[in-house]
C-alpha atoms as a printed R data frame, in Angstrom:
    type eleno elety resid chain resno       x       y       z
1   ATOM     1    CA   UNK     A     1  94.754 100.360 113.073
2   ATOM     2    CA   UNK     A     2  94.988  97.424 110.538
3   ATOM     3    CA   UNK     A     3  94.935  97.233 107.128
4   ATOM     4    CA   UNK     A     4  94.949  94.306 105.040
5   ATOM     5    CA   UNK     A     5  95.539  95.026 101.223
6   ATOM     6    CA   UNK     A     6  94.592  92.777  98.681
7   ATOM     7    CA   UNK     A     7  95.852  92.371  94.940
8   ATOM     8    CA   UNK     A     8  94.022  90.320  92.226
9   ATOM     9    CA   UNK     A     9  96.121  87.750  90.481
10  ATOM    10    CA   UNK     A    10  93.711  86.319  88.190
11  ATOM    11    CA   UNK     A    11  93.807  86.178  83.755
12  ATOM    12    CA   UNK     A    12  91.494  88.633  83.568
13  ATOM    13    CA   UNK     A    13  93.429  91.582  85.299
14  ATOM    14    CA   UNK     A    14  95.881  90.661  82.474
15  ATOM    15    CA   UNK     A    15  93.257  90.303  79.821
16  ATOM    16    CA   UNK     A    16  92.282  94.006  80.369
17  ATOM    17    CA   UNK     A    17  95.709  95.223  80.712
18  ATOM    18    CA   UNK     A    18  95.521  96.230  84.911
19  ATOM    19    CA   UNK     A    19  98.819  94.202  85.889
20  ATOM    20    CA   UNK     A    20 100.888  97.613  85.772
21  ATOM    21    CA   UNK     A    21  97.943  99.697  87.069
22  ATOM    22    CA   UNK     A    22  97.415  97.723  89.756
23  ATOM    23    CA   UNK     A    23 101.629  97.211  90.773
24  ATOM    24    CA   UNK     A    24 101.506 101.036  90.963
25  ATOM    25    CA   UNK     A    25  98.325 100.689  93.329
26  ATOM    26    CA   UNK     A    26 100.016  98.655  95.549
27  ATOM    27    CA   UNK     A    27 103.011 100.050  95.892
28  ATOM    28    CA   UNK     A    28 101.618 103.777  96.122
29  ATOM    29    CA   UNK     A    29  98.681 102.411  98.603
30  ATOM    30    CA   UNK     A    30 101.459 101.015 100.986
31  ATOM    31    CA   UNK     A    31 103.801 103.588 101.260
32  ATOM    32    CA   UNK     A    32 101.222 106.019 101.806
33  ATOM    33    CA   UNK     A    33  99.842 104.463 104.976
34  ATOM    34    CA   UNK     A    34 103.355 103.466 105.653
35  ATOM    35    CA   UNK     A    35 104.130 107.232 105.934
36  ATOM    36    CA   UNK     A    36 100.547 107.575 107.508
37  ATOM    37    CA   UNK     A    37 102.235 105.245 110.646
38  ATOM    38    CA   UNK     A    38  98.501 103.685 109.837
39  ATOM    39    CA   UNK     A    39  99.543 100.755 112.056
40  ATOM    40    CA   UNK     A    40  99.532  97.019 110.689
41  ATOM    41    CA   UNK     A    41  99.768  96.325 107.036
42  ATOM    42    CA   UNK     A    42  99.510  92.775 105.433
43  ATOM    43    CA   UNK     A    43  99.302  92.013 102.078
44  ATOM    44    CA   UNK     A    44  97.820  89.228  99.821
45  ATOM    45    CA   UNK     A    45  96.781  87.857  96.243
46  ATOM    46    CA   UNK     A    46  93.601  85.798  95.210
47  ATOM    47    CA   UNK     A    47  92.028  84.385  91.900
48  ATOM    48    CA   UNK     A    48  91.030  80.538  92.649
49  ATOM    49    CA   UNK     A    49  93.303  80.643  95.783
50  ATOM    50    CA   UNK     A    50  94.428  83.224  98.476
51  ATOM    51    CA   UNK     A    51  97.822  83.640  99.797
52  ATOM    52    CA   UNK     A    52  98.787  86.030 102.685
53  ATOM    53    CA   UNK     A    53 102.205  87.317 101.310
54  ATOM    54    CA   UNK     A    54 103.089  89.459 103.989
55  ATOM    55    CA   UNK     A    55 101.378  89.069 107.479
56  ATOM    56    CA   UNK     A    56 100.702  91.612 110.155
57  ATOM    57    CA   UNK     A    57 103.518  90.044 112.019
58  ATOM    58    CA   UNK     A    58 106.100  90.048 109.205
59  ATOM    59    CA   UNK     A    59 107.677  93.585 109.874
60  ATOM    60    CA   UNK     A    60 107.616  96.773 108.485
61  ATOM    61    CA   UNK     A    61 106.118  97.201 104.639
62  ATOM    62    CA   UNK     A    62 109.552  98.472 102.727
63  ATOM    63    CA   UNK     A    63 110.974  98.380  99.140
64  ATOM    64    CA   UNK     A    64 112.727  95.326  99.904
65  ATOM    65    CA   UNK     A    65 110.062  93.227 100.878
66  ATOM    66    CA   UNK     A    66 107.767  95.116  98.427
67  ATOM    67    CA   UNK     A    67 110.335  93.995  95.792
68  ATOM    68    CA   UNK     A    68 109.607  90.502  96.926
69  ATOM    69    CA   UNK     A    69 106.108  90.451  97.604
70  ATOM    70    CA   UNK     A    70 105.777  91.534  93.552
71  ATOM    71    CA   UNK     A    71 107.425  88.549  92.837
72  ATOM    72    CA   UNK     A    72 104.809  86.282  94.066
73  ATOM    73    CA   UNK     A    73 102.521  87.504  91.303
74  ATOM    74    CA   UNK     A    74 101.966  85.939  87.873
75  ATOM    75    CA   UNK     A    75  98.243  87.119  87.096
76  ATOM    76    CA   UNK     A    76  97.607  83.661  85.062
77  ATOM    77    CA   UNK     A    77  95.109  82.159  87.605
78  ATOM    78    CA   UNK     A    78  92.026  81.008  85.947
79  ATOM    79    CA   UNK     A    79  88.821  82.465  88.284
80  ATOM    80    CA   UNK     A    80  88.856  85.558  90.622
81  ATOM    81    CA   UNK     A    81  86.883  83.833  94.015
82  ATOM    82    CA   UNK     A    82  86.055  86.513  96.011
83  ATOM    83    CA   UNK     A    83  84.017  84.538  98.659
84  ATOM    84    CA   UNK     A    84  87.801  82.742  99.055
85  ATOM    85    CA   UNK     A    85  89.169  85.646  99.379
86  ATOM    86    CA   UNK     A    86  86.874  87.583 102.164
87  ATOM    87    CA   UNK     A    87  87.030  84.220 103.989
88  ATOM    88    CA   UNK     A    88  90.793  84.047 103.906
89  ATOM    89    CA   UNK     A    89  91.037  87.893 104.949
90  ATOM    90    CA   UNK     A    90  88.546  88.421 107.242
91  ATOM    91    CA   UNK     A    91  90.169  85.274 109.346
92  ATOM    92    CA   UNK     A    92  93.657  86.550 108.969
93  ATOM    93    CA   UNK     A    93  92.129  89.846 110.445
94  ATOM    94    CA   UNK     A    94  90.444  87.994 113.215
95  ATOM    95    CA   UNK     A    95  93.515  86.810 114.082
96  ATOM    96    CA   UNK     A    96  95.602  89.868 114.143
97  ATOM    97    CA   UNK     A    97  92.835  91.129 116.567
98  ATOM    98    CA   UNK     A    98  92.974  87.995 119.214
99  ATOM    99    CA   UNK     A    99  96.875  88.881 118.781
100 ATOM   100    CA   UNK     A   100  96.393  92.213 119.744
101 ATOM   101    CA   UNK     A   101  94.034  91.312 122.976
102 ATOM   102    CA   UNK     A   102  96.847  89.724 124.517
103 ATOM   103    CA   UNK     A   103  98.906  92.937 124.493
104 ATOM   104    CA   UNK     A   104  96.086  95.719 124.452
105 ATOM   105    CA   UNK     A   105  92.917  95.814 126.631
106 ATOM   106    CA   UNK     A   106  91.211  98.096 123.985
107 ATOM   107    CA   UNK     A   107  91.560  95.523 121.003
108 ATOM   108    CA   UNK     A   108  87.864  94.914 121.082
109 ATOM   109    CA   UNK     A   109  87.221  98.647 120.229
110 ATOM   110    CA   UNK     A   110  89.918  98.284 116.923
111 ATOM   111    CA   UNK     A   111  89.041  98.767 113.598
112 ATOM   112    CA   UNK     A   112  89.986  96.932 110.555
113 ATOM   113    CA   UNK     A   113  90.458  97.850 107.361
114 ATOM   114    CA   UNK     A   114  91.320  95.770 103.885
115 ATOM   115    CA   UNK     A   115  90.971  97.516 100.546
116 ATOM   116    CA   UNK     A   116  90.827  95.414  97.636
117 ATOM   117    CA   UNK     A   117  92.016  95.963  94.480
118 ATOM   118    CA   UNK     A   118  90.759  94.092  91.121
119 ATOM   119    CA   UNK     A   119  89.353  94.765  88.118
120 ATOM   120    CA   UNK     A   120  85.618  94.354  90.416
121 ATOM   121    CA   UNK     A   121  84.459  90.935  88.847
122 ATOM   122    CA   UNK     A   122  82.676  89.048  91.174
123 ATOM   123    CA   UNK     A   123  80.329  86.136  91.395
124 ATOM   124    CA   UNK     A   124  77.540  85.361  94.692
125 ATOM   125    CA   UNK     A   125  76.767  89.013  95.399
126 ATOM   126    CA   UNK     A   126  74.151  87.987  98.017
127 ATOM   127    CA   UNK     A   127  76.337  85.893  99.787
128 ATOM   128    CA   UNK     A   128  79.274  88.456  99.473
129 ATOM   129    CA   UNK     A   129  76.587  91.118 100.856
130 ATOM   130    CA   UNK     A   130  76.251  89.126 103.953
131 ATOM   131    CA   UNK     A   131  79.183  88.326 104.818
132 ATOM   132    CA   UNK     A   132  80.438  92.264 104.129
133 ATOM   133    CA   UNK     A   133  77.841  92.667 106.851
134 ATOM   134    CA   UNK     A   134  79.153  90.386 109.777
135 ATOM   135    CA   UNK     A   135  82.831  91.630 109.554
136 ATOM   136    CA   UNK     A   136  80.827  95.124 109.912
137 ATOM   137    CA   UNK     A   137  79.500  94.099 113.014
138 ATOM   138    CA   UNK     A   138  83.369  93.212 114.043
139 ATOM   139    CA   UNK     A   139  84.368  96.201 112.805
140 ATOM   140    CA   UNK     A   140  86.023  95.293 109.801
141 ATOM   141    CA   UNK     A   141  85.596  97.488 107.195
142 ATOM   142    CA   UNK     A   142  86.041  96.440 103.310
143 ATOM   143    CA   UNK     A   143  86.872  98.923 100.369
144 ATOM   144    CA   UNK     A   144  87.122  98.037  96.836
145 ATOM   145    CA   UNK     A   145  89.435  99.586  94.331
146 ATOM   146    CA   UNK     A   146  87.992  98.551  90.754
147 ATOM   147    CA   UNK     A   147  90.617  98.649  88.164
148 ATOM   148    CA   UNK     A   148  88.817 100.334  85.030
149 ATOM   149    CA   UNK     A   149  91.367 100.257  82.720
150 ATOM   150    CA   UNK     A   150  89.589  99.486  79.724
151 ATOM   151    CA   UNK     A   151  87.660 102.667  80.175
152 ATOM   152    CA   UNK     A   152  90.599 104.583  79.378
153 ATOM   153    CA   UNK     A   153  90.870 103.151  76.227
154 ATOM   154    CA   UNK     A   154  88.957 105.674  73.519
155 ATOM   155    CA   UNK     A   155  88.610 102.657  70.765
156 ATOM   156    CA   UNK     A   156  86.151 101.510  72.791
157 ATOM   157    CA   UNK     A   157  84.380 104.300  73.807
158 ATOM   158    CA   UNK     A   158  83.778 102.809  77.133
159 ATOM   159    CA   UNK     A   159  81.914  99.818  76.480
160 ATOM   160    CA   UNK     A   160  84.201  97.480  78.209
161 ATOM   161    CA   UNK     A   161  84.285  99.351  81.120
162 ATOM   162    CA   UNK     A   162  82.732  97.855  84.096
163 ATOM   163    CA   UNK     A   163  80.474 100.628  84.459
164 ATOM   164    CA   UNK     A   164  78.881  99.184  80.886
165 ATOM   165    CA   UNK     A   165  78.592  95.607  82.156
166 ATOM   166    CA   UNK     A   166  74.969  93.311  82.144
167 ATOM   167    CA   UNK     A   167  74.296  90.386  83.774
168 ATOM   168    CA   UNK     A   168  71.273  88.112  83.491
169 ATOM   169    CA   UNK     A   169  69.179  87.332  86.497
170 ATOM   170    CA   UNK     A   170  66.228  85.204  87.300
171 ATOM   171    CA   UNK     A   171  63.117  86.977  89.019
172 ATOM   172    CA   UNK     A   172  59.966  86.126  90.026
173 ATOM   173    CA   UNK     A   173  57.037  87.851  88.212
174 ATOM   174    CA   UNK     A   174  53.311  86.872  88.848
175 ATOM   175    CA   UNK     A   175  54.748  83.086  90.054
176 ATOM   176    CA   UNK     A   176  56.965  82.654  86.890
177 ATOM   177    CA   UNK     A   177  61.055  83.219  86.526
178 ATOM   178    CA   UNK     A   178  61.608  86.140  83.930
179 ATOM   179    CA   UNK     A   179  65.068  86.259  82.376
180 ATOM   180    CA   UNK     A   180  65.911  90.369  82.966
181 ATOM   181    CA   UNK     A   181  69.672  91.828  82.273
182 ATOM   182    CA   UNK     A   182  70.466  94.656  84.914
183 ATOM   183    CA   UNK     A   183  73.471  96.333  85.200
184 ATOM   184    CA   UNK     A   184  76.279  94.522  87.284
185 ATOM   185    CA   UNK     A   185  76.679  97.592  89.220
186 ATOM   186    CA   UNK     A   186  73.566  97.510  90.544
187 ATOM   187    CA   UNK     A   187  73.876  94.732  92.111
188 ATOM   188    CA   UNK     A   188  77.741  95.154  93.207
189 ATOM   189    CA   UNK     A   189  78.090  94.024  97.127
190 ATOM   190    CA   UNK     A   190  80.295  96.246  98.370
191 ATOM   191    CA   UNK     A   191  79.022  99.768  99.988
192 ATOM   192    CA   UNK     A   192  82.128 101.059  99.669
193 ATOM   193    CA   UNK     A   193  84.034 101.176  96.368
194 ATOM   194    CA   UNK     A   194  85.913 103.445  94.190
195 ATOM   195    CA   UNK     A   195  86.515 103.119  90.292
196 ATOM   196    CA   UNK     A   196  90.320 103.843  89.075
197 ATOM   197    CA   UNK     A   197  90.886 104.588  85.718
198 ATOM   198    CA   UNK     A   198  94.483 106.134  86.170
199 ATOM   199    CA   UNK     A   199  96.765 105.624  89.111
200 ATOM   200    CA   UNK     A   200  97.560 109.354  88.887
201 ATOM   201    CA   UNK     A   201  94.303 109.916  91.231
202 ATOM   202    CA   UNK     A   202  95.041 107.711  93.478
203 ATOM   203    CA   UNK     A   203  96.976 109.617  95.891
204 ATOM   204    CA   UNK     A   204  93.668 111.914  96.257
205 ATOM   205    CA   UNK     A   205  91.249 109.142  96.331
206 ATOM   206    CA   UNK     A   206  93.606 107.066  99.372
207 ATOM   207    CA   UNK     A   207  93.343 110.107 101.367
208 ATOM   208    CA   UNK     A   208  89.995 110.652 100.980
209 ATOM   209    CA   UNK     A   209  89.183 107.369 101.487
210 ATOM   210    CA   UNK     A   210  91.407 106.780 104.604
211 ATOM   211    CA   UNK     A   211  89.962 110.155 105.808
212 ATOM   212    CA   UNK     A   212  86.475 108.709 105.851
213 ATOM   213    CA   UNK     A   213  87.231 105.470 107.086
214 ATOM   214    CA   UNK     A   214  88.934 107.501 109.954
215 ATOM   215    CA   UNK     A   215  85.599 109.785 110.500
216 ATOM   216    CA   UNK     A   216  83.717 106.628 110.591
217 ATOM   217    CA   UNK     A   217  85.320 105.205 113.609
218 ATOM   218    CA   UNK     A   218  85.527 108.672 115.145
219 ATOM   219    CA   UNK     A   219  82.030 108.713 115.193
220 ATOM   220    CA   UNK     A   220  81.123 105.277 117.057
């Protein structure tokens, strides 16, 4: 397999205090499918921009170049563009594939995986929801690790956890455009997502994630 993990860099994983969250994500995400002998692992960072760090041709995922790859982050850029980013990805991934085909007769049949991991703002979820549904077709599969940490802090009670969030939307009623607020989790594009409010579960939620993603291509 492939997998292509993928690390917010933007303000706001600062502004809600996810930076060291999200370091012990990575690392603990890598090394598990390191041990796992998953196959391919790249890594990358978006906010405005996205940057492969490590590419599915760069070696082995180890402390050293973990140590390095860490460095790259600063978390001070200004908008989190997740279109960017699943454009970015989903080519590098593409890539890695045609790479594969010239070594592997069976590279049509592989499956791809990239989890992302952010704090689960995003903009466009239409346009995300399409495109989520072409690399589907290519077998690419996408799952998104929100960082809740504000919804382990008890001043808050939860309110500025993601889970709490509103957005305002437009819709048609009777041929006029109605302001309405929903909840931004009703509308979140990706099918598959799970919400992290301590890094202490995430051993248990990795496997159980990489256990389903493995059913799934069992099963076509």
């Amino acid at each position: 397999y492939q997998v292509l993990i993928a690390l917010d860099d933007s303000k706001s994983m600062a502004q809600s205090h996810s930076i060291h969250l999200a370091f012990q994500t990575l690392a603990l995400v890598s090394k598990a499918l390191n041990r796992l002998e998953v196959g391919d692992v790249a890594i990358a960072k978006f906010g405005e921009t996205t940057e492969v760090l490590h590419g599915f041709n760069d070696g082995p995922f180890n402390d050293r170049v973990g140590t390095k790859i860490l460095d790259n982050f600063r978390f001070n850029q200004n908008a989190t563009n997740v279109r960017s980013l699943l454009d970015v990805t989903f080519d590098a991934l593409r890539r890695a594939r045609e790479m594969r085909s010239s070594t592997s007769s069976s590279a049509a049949d592989l499956w791809q995986l990239e989890i992302i991991i952010s704090d689960g703002e995003c903009q466009n979820h239409e346009q995300l929801r399409s495109l989520l549904r072409k690399a589907a077709e290519e077998h690419i599969l996408v799952v998104f690790i929100i960082i809740d940490a504000p919804a382990r802090d008890s001043s808050s009670n939860g309110q500025n956890s993601i889970l709490q969030m509103k957005q305002a939307n437009y819709v048609s009623v009777n041929g006029q455009f109605e302001l309405q607020m929903r909840r931004y989790m009703d509308t979140f594009p990706f099918e598959y997502f799970v919400l992290l409010e301590n890094v202490e579960s995430l051993p248990e939620v990795l496997s159980d994630t990489l256990r389903q993603f493995f059913e799934r291509i069992a099963s076509h």
